[in-house]
mmCIF file of C-alpha atoms and ligand atoms in Angstrom:
data_model
loop_
_atom_site.group_PDB
_atom_site.id
_atom_site.type_symbol
_atom_site.label_atom_id
_atom_site.label_comp_id
_atom_site.label_asym_id
_atom_site.label_seq_id
_atom_site.Cartn_x
_atom_site.Cartn_y
_atom_site.Cartn_z
ATOM 1 C CA MET A 1 -24.305 127.462 10.590
ATOM 2 C CA SER A 2 -24.332 125.063 13.345
ATOM 3 C CA ASP A 3 -23.742 125.467 17.158
ATOM 4 C CA ASP A 4 -23.913 122.346 19.496
ATOM 5 C CA LEU A 5 -27.676 122.700 19.362
ATOM 6 C CA THR A 6 -29.254 124.469 16.443
ATOM 7 C CA THR A 7 -28.518 123.873 12.843
ATOM 8 C CA LEU A 8 -29.149 126.008 9.853
ATOM 9 C CA HIS A 9 -29.201 123.474 6.900
ATOM 10 C CA ASP A 10 -28.083 124.525 3.346
ATOM 11 C CA ASP A 11 -31.711 124.670 2.165
ATOM 12 C CA GLY A 12 -32.842 127.421 4.623
ATOM 13 C CA VAL A 13 -34.181 125.152 7.110
ATOM 14 C CA LEU A 14 -33.346 126.241 10.677
ATOM 15 C CA GLU A 15 -33.345 123.157 12.953
ATOM 16 C CA ILE A 16 -34.220 123.725 16.818
ATOM 17 C CA PRO A 17 -34.063 120.886 19.337
ATOM 18 C CA VAL A 18 -36.511 121.714 22.157
ATOM 19 C CA SER A 19 -35.424 118.562 24.404
ATOM 20 C CA LEU A 20 -32.412 116.308 24.614
ATOM 21 C CA GLU A 21 -32.090 112.774 25.546
ATOM 22 C CA THR A 22 -31.286 113.935 28.949
ATOM 23 C CA GLY A 23 -33.800 114.682 31.745
ATOM 24 C CA GLY A 24 -36.490 112.561 30.376
ATOM 25 C CA ASN A 25 -36.868 114.409 27.161
ATOM 26 C CA ALA A 26 -37.827 117.485 29.446
ATOM 27 C CA LEU A 27 -37.628 120.986 27.791
ATOM 28 C CA ASP A 28 -33.470 121.928 28.045
ATOM 29 C CA ARG A 29 -32.638 125.218 29.044
ATOM 30 C CA GLY A 30 -29.711 125.592 26.659
ATOM 31 C CA ALA A 31 -31.548 123.952 23.816
ATOM 32 C CA ILE A 32 -34.474 126.979 24.116
ATOM 33 C CA LEU A 33 -31.873 129.461 24.725
ATOM 34 C CA ALA A 34 -29.997 128.804 21.693
ATOM 35 C CA GLY A 35 -32.688 128.486 19.793
ATOM 36 C CA THR A 36 -34.220 131.824 20.902
ATOM 37 C CA ASP A 37 -30.684 133.332 19.934
ATOM 38 C CA ALA A 38 -30.900 131.854 16.439
ATOM 39 C CA LEU A 39 -34.398 133.219 16.019
ATOM 40 C CA HIS A 40 -33.143 136.666 17.097
ATOM 41 C CA ARG A 41 -30.209 136.359 14.801
ATOM 42 C CA VAL A 42 -32.738 136.035 11.748
ATOM 43 C CA MET A 43 -35.337 138.847 12.898
ATOM 44 C CA ARG A 44 -31.741 140.985 12.754
ATOM 45 C CA GLY A 45 -31.155 139.344 9.019
ATOM 46 C CA ASN A 46 -27.859 137.623 10.119
ATOM 47 C CA LEU A 47 -29.233 134.285 9.636
ATOM 48 C CA LYS A 48 -30.862 133.748 6.192
ATOM 49 C CA ALA A 49 -33.576 130.768 7.312
ATOM 50 C CA ARG A 50 -36.675 130.509 5.367
ATOM 51 C CA ALA A 51 -38.424 127.820 7.492
ATOM 52 C CA VAL A 52 -37.985 126.182 11.211
ATOM 53 C CA LEU A 53 -38.242 122.865 12.143
ATOM 54 C CA LEU A 54 -38.589 122.014 15.906
ATOM 55 C CA THR A 55 -37.535 118.665 17.107
ATOM 56 C CA GLY A 56 -36.904 116.350 20.118
ATOM 57 C CA LYS A 57 -33.745 114.502 20.623
ATOM 58 C CA GLY A 58 -34.552 111.323 22.011
ATOM 59 C CA LYS A 59 -37.774 109.344 22.252
ATOM 60 C CA ASN A 60 -39.946 111.872 22.861
ATOM 61 C CA PHE A 61 -40.612 115.405 21.376
ATOM 62 C CA CYS A 62 -40.686 116.926 24.542
ATOM 63 C CA ALA A 63 -42.148 116.041 28.112
ATOM 64 C CA GLY A 64 -42.754 119.650 29.199
ATOM 65 C CA GLY A 65 -40.623 121.692 31.690
ATOM 66 C CA ASN A 66 -38.518 119.794 33.972
ATOM 67 C CA VAL A 67 -40.229 118.896 37.146
ATOM 68 C CA SER A 68 -36.979 117.914 39.049
ATOM 69 C CA ASP A 69 -35.883 121.484 38.587
ATOM 70 C CA PHE A 70 -39.292 122.694 39.768
ATOM 71 C CA ALA A 71 -38.691 120.592 42.940
ATOM 72 C CA SER A 72 -35.402 121.805 43.731
ATOM 73 C CA ALA A 73 -35.875 125.397 43.337
ATOM 74 C CA ASP A 74 -35.745 127.686 46.551
ATOM 75 C CA ASP A 75 -38.464 129.896 45.362
ATOM 76 C CA ARG A 76 -40.588 127.588 43.251
ATOM 77 C CA ARG A 77 -43.346 130.563 42.249
ATOM 78 C CA GLU A 78 -40.255 132.828 41.083
ATOM 79 C CA PHE A 79 -38.591 129.802 39.300
ATOM 80 C CA LEU A 80 -41.679 128.741 37.446
ATOM 81 C CA ARG A 81 -42.907 132.407 36.415
ATOM 82 C CA GLY A 82 -39.088 133.047 35.374
ATOM 83 C CA LEU A 83 -39.309 129.670 33.189
ATOM 84 C CA ALA A 84 -42.670 130.481 31.664
ATOM 85 C CA HIS A 85 -41.440 133.962 30.726
ATOM 86 C CA ASP A 86 -38.444 132.668 29.162
ATOM 87 C CA LEU A 87 -40.679 130.030 27.181
ATOM 88 C CA ASN A 88 -42.701 132.995 25.886
ATOM 89 C CA THR A 89 -39.578 134.865 24.891
ATOM 90 C CA PHE A 90 -38.886 131.558 22.716
ATOM 91 C CA LEU A 91 -42.473 131.535 21.512
ATOM 92 C CA SER A 92 -42.715 135.189 20.580
ATOM 93 C CA ALA A 93 -39.479 135.098 18.732
ATOM 94 C CA LEU A 94 -40.633 131.945 16.582
ATOM 95 C CA TYR A 95 -43.608 134.204 15.470
ATOM 96 C CA ALA A 96 -41.433 137.371 15.012
ATOM 97 C CA THR A 97 -39.145 135.604 12.430
ATOM 98 C CA GLN A 98 -42.523 135.201 10.349
ATOM 99 C CA LEU A 99 -41.256 131.749 9.018
ATOM 100 C CA PRO A 100 -43.050 128.946 8.670
ATOM 101 C CA THR A 101 -42.531 126.156 11.532
ATOM 102 C CA VAL A 102 -42.731 122.417 11.720
ATOM 103 C CA ALA A 103 -42.801 120.332 14.487
ATOM 104 C CA ALA A 104 -41.550 116.788 14.346
ATOM 105 C CA VAL A 105 -43.695 115.342 17.101
ATOM 106 C CA ASN A 106 -41.919 111.807 17.938
ATOM 107 C CA GLY A 107 -43.242 109.796 20.883
ATOM 108 C CA TRP A 108 -44.850 111.989 23.826
ATOM 109 C CA ALA A 109 -45.250 115.882 23.459
ATOM 110 C CA ALA A 110 -46.331 116.571 27.479
ATOM 111 C CA GLY A 111 -46.987 119.961 29.129
ATOM 112 C CA ALA A 112 -44.924 122.880 27.735
ATOM 113 C CA GLY A 113 -44.098 120.465 24.934
ATOM 114 C CA MET A 114 -47.428 119.784 23.757
ATOM 115 C CA SER A 115 -47.938 123.881 23.827
ATOM 116 C CA ILE A 116 -44.804 124.447 21.631
ATOM 117 C CA ALA A 117 -46.138 121.688 19.110
ATOM 118 C CA LEU A 118 -49.173 123.877 19.116
ATOM 119 C CA HIS A 119 -47.465 126.676 17.756
ATOM 120 C CA ALA A 120 -46.284 125.038 14.834
ATOM 121 C CA ASP A 121 -47.783 125.488 11.493
ATOM 122 C CA PHE A 122 -47.386 121.842 10.700
ATOM 123 C CA ALA A 123 -47.180 119.014 13.412
ATOM 124 C CA VAL A 124 -46.073 115.508 11.678
ATOM 125 C CA GLY A 125 -46.625 112.848 14.144
ATOM 126 C CA GLY A 126 -46.139 108.873 14.241
ATOM 127 C CA GLN A 127 -47.919 106.180 14.868
ATOM 128 C CA THR A 128 -47.185 106.182 18.851
ATOM 129 C CA THR A 129 -47.287 109.804 19.115
ATOM 130 C CA ARG A 130 -49.410 111.305 22.221
ATOM 131 C CA LEU A 131 -50.329 114.413 23.047
ATOM 132 C CA ARG A 132 -50.857 115.533 26.883
ATOM 133 C CA PRO A 133 -51.353 118.417 28.727
ATOM 134 C CA ALA A 134 -49.916 117.260 31.837
ATOM 135 C CA TYR A 135 -49.947 120.307 33.850
ATOM 136 C CA PRO A 136 -52.847 119.222 36.047
ATOM 137 C CA GLY A 137 -51.392 115.965 36.883
ATOM 138 C CA ILE A 138 -48.996 118.218 38.759
ATOM 139 C CA GLY A 139 -51.246 120.554 40.116
ATOM 140 C CA LEU A 140 -50.512 123.139 37.732
ATOM 141 C CA SER A 141 -52.137 125.596 35.021
ATOM 142 C CA PRO A 142 -51.043 125.487 31.540
ATOM 143 C CA ASP A 143 -48.464 127.912 29.976
ATOM 144 C CA GLY A 144 -46.723 128.326 26.546
ATOM 145 C CA GLY A 145 -49.972 129.431 24.959
ATOM 146 C CA MET A 146 -51.818 126.519 25.132
ATOM 147 C CA SER A 147 -54.967 128.146 26.956
ATOM 148 C CA TRP A 148 -54.980 130.231 23.893
ATOM 149 C CA LEU A 149 -54.048 127.983 20.972
ATOM 150 C CA LEU A 150 -56.084 124.795 22.150
ATOM 151 C CA PRO A 151 -59.547 126.385 22.318
ATOM 152 C CA ARG A 152 -59.165 128.063 19.009
ATOM 153 C CA ILE A 153 -58.056 124.490 17.609
ATOM 154 C CA VAL A 154 -60.442 122.173 19.081
ATOM 155 C CA GLY A 155 -63.264 124.607 20.601
ATOM 156 C CA LEU A 156 -63.767 125.642 24.142
ATOM 157 C CA GLY A 157 -65.587 122.823 25.064
ATOM 158 C CA ARG A 158 -63.055 120.086 24.144
ATOM 159 C CA ALA A 159 -60.232 121.961 25.353
ATOM 160 C CA ARG A 160 -61.728 122.328 28.514
ATOM 161 C CA THR A 161 -62.277 118.540 28.995
ATOM 162 C CA ILE A 162 -58.557 117.864 27.400
ATOM 163 C CA LEU A 163 -57.056 120.345 29.729
ATOM 164 C CA MET A 164 -59.156 119.395 33.045
ATOM 165 C CA ARG A 165 -59.119 115.741 32.554
ATOM 166 C CA ASP A 166 -55.234 115.863 31.390
ATOM 167 C CA GLU A 167 -56.350 113.684 28.514
ATOM 168 C CA ALA A 168 -53.446 111.790 26.569
ATOM 169 C CA LEU A 169 -54.536 112.075 23.122
ATOM 170 C CA ASP A 170 -53.158 109.459 20.619
ATOM 171 C CA ALA A 171 -52.058 110.383 16.874
ATOM 172 C CA GLU A 172 -55.298 109.596 15.525
ATOM 173 C CA THR A 173 -57.277 111.723 17.768
ATOM 174 C CA ALA A 174 -54.756 114.667 17.689
ATOM 175 C CA LEU A 175 -55.053 114.412 13.895
ATOM 176 C CA ASP A 176 -58.656 114.628 13.910
ATOM 177 C CA LEU A 177 -58.799 117.481 16.117
ATOM 178 C CA GLY A 178 -56.370 119.392 14.157
ATOM 179 C CA LEU A 179 -53.587 119.029 16.508
ATOM 180 C CA LEU A 180 -51.495 117.170 14.100
ATOM 181 C CA SER A 181 -51.168 117.901 10.455
ATOM 182 C CA GLU A 182 -50.271 114.413 9.431
ATOM 183 C CA ILE A 183 -49.080 111.363 10.825
ATOM 184 C CA ALA A 184 -46.134 109.628 8.874
ATOM 185 C CA GLU A 185 -46.469 105.902 8.041
ATOM 186 C CA ASP A 186 -43.900 104.798 10.755
ATOM 187 C CA ASP A 187 -42.381 106.316 13.659
ATOM 188 C CA SER A 188 -39.115 106.030 12.295
ATOM 189 C CA LEU A 189 -40.081 108.426 9.514
ATOM 190 C CA VAL A 190 -41.003 111.310 11.601
ATOM 191 C CA SER A 191 -38.442 113.143 11.250
ATOM 192 C CA SER A 192 -37.602 112.444 7.920
ATOM 193 C CA ARG A 193 -40.990 113.582 6.899
ATOM 194 C CA ALA A 194 -41.024 116.697 9.120
ATOM 195 C CA ARG A 195 -37.601 117.645 7.644
ATOM 196 C CA GLU A 196 -39.032 117.230 3.926
ATOM 197 C CA LEU A 197 -42.039 119.481 4.839
ATOM 198 C CA ALA A 198 -39.646 122.082 6.234
ATOM 199 C CA ALA A 199 -37.525 121.983 2.989
ATOM 200 C CA GLU A 200 -40.757 122.397 0.749
ATOM 201 C CA LEU A 201 -42.056 125.187 2.799
ATOM 202 C CA SER A 202 -38.342 126.783 2.677
ATOM 203 C CA ASN A 203 -38.644 126.811 -0.832
ATOM 204 C CA GLY A 204 -41.965 128.467 -1.279
ATOM 205 C CA PRO A 205 -43.718 131.859 -0.540
ATOM 206 C CA THR A 206 -42.672 132.462 3.100
ATOM 207 C CA GLY A 207 -43.966 136.019 3.108
ATOM 208 C CA ALA A 208 -47.364 134.406 2.142
ATOM 209 C CA TYR A 209 -47.134 131.763 4.694
ATOM 210 C CA ALA A 210 -46.487 134.570 7.786
ATOM 211 C CA ALA A 211 -49.148 136.451 6.210
ATOM 212 C CA ILE A 212 -51.949 133.561 6.340
ATOM 213 C CA ARG A 213 -50.994 132.819 9.840
ATOM 214 C CA HIS A 214 -51.378 136.530 11.038
ATOM 215 C CA LEU A 215 -54.731 136.563 9.340
ATOM 216 C CA LEU A 216 -55.592 133.475 10.952
ATOM 217 C CA MET A 217 -54.298 134.252 14.543
ATOM 218 C CA THR A 218 -56.027 137.708 14.364
ATOM 219 C CA SER A 219 -59.172 136.526 13.090
ATOM 220 C CA SER A 220 -60.705 135.603 16.196
ATOM 221 C CA SER A 221 -60.670 138.846 17.834
ATOM 222 C CA ASN A 222 -61.512 141.249 14.515
ATOM 223 C CA THR A 223 -65.257 141.635 13.257
ATOM 224 C CA LEU A 224 -65.696 140.655 9.635
ATOM 225 C CA ALA A 225 -65.449 144.173 8.481
ATOM 226 C CA GLU A 226 -61.905 144.608 10.431
ATOM 227 C CA GLN A 227 -60.914 140.850 8.914
ATOM 228 C CA LEU A 228 -61.971 142.148 5.514
ATOM 229 C CA THR A 229 -59.878 145.198 5.672
ATOM 230 C CA ALA A 230 -56.982 143.081 7.252
ATOM 231 C CA GLU A 231 -57.118 140.764 4.172
ATOM 232 C CA ALA A 232 -57.259 143.429 1.665
ATOM 233 C CA GLU A 233 -54.368 145.517 3.213
ATOM 234 C CA SER A 234 -52.375 142.022 3.342
ATOM 235 C CA ILE A 235 -52.893 140.983 -0.294
ATOM 236 C CA ALA A 236 -51.989 144.417 -1.517
ATOM 237 C CA ASP A 237 -48.753 144.462 0.629
ATOM 238 C CA LEU A 238 -47.771 140.920 -0.535
ATOM 239 C CA ALA A 239 -48.484 142.023 -4.295
ATOM 240 C CA VAL A 240 -45.553 144.201 -4.443
ATOM 241 C CA THR A 241 -42.875 141.732 -2.619
ATOM 242 C CA GLY A 242 -40.455 139.890 -4.224
ATOM 243 C CA GLU A 243 -42.254 136.816 -3.886
ATOM 244 C CA GLY A 244 -45.825 138.602 -4.945
ATOM 245 C CA VAL A 245 -44.194 139.732 -8.130
ATOM 246 C CA GLU A 246 -42.435 136.547 -8.687
ATOM 247 C CA GLY A 247 -45.451 134.284 -8.236
ATOM 248 C CA VAL A 248 -47.525 136.699 -10.585
ATOM 249 C CA ASP A 249 -44.814 136.673 -13.381
ATOM 250 C CA ALA A 250 -44.077 132.909 -12.980
ATOM 251 C CA PHE A 251 -47.825 132.164 -13.384
ATOM 252 C CA LEU A 252 -48.035 134.151 -16.691
ATOM 253 C CA ALA A 253 -44.715 132.777 -18.093
ATOM 254 C CA LYS A 254 -45.996 129.093 -17.120
ATOM 255 C CA ARG A 255 -43.130 128.403 -15.350
ATOM 256 C CA ILE A 256 -42.426 127.537 -11.712
ATOM 257 C CA PRO A 257 -41.808 130.445 -9.069
ATOM 258 C CA ASP A 258 -38.159 130.805 -7.603
ATOM 259 C CA PHE A 259 -39.220 132.226 -4.304
ATOM 260 C CA PRO A 260 -36.005 131.685 -2.387
ATOM 261 C CA SER A 261 -34.412 134.034 -4.979
ATOM 262 C CA ALA A 262 -37.290 136.480 -5.176
ATOM 263 C CA ARG A 263 -36.975 137.037 -1.322
ATOM 264 C CA SER A 264 -33.116 137.054 -1.153
HETATM 265 C C1 LIG B 1 -34.837 133.532 26.468
HETATM 266 C C2 LIG B 1 -34.467 132.014 26.430
HETATM 267 C C3 LIG B 1 -34.378 131.310 27.624
HETATM 268 C C4 LIG B 1 -34.085 129.703 27.506
HETATM 269 C C5 LIG B 1 -34.992 128.984 29.118
HETATM 270 C C6 LIG B 1 -36.151 128.464 28.515
HETATM 271 C C7 LIG B 1 -36.797 127.487 29.676
HETATM 272 C C8 LIG B 1 -37.597 126.425 28.914
HETATM 273 C C9 LIG B 1 -38.376 125.767 30.381
HETATM 274 C C10 LIG B 1 -40.023 126.215 30.084
HETATM 275 C C11 LIG B 1 -40.749 125.620 31.160
HETATM 276 C C12 LIG B 1 -42.003 126.309 31.386
HETATM 277 C C13 LIG B 1 -43.037 125.620 32.434
HETATM 278 C C14 LIG B 1 -43.296 124.227 32.010
HETATM 279 C C15 LIG B 1 -44.135 123.774 32.689
HETATM 280 C C16 LIG B 1 -44.620 122.474 32.211
HETATM 281 O O1 LIG B 1 -44.443 121.932 31.155
HETATM 282 S S1 LIG B 1 -45.694 121.551 33.544
HETATM 283 C C17 LIG B 1 -45.750 120.133 32.912
HETATM 284 C C18 LIG B 1 -44.179 119.121 32.844
HETATM 285 N N1 LIG B 1 -44.428 117.809 32.619
HETATM 286 C C19 LIG B 1 -44.703 116.923 32.853
HETATM 287 O O2 LIG B 1 -45.345 116.822 33.904
HETATM 288 C C20 LIG B 1 -44.848 115.364 32.465
HETATM 289 C C21 LIG B 1 -44.255 114.417 33.278
HETATM 290 N N2 LIG B 1 -43.791 113.192 32.173
HETATM 291 C C22 LIG B 1 -45.026 112.216 32.162
HETATM 292 O O3 LIG B 1 -45.890 112.596 32.191
HETATM 293 C C23 LIG B 1 -44.260 111.195 31.258
HETATM 294 O O4 LIG B 1 -42.936 110.896 31.423
HETATM 295 C C24 LIG B 1 -44.473 111.299 29.765
HETATM 296 C C25 LIG B 1 -44.012 112.586 29.576
HETATM 297 C C26 LIG B 1 -45.726 111.073 29.398
HETATM 298 C C27 LIG B 1 -43.745 110.115 28.871
HETATM 299 O O5 LIG B 1 -43.948 108.867 29.744
HETATM 300 P P1 LIG B 1 -42.888 107.632 29.378
HETATM 301 O O6 LIG B 1 -42.565 107.658 27.896
HETATM 302 O O7 LIG B 1 -43.876 106.316 30.194
HETATM 303 O O8 LIG B 1 -41.653 107.823 30.212
HETATM 304 P P2 LIG B 1 -41.597 108.067 31.989
HETATM 305 O O9 LIG B 1 -41.290 106.657 32.344
HETATM 306 O O10 LIG B 1 -42.746 108.816 32.503
HETATM 307 O O11 LIG B 1 -40.313 108.847 32.053
HETATM 308 C C28 LIG B 1 -39.225 108.774 31.657
HETATM 309 C C29 LIG B 1 -38.301 109.256 32.425
HETATM 310 O O12 LIG B 1 -38.009 110.806 32.335
HETATM 311 C C30 LIG B 1 -38.396 111.204 33.641
HETATM 312 N N3 LIG B 1 -39.377 112.529 33.181
HETATM 313 C C31 LIG B 1 -40.346 112.350 32.421
HETATM 314 N N4 LIG B 1 -40.761 113.807 31.927
HETATM 315 C C32 LIG B 1 -40.202 114.508 32.503
HETATM 316 C C33 LIG B 1 -40.288 115.740 33.277
HETATM 317 N N5 LIG B 1 -41.102 116.568 32.588
HETATM 318 N N6 LIG B 1 -39.493 116.416 34.122
HETATM 319 C C34 LIG B 1 -38.333 115.517 34.486
HETATM 320 N N7 LIG B 1 -38.197 114.337 34.515
HETATM 321 C C35 LIG B 1 -38.977 113.666 33.669
HETATM 322 C C36 LIG B 1 -38.961 110.226 34.500
HETATM 323 O O13 LIG B 1 -39.177 110.721 35.832
HETATM 324 C C37 LIG B 1 -38.290 109.073 33.966
HETATM 325 O O14 LIG B 1 -37.283 109.137 34.946
HETATM 326 P P3 LIG B 1 -36.712 107.660 35.555
HETATM 327 O O15 LIG B 1 -37.646 107.229 36.258
HETATM 328 O O16 LIG B 1 -35.553 107.981 36.210
HETATM 329 O O17 LIG B 1 -36.503 106.736 34.175
#
């Protein structure tokens, strides 16, 4: 399936561009709308995806919201409020599909572009990849979940300095901080490496990936006792899924598990 913007590849990877070459690689409203629609179709079972690949079309992954649009809005408060809620709809759909997500972070990920990259389970960068909050640079505060995700990845203190100093983080720093999961050997390899990783995940136990992400994302608000209970319920639930049965059976039969067939 492919429309002008999103593509479902034969191996189950749903590719969603978050920015286009126009507008300085700012978030593209049409692309996010198409991506949200595709994710909703996955949730309804009308689209058989097994992994999501977020990309940027052009030299940057995403430069955040289109600042020119902000300036031209009649009511800037309501306009930005609406955009932020629209972005939240996209991000909520990303989690609701319960699919592993890879971001191909070429060039800059700034503003909401950095926020989106933080939501990916795996963010593949290149030698010149840089992440920058950008919000304070134009007198704004973060959106897209950055103030929730960033402190949980790097710690509250470091998150505060990154945000309040609007730090531009180079690839190595972002990798050290856990904001990138790997750096491709060359900028030209970011897209192909991210695509390859998404294909690997698409062939894996996507139900287990989703459970792992849910357990990790909820752990910070759970007590240890609550988390122990959540883990016990999760492993029990997965044990009787197609993938859970296939994983155990394949191990005992000393063969490679066929998770995609077990899930479908
Ligand atoms: C139900 C679904 C509904 C779908 C709808 C969804 C809506 C989606 C939108 C959601 C938005 C939510 C709110 C978001 C808020 C933010 O993100 S606020 C932060 C905004 N971003 C910025 O402030 C970053 C600004 N850009 C930069 O800092 C730098 O450009 C860069 C990203 C660090 C890259 O630098 P560099 O490579 O040096 O390029 P430049 O020369 O700076 O830029 C090239 C040209 O592109 C223009 N440009 C760059 N970024 C933007 C931008 N964000 N908006 C508009 N234009 C931008 C820049 O002006 C240059 O233009 P020219 O001078 O004409 O070449």
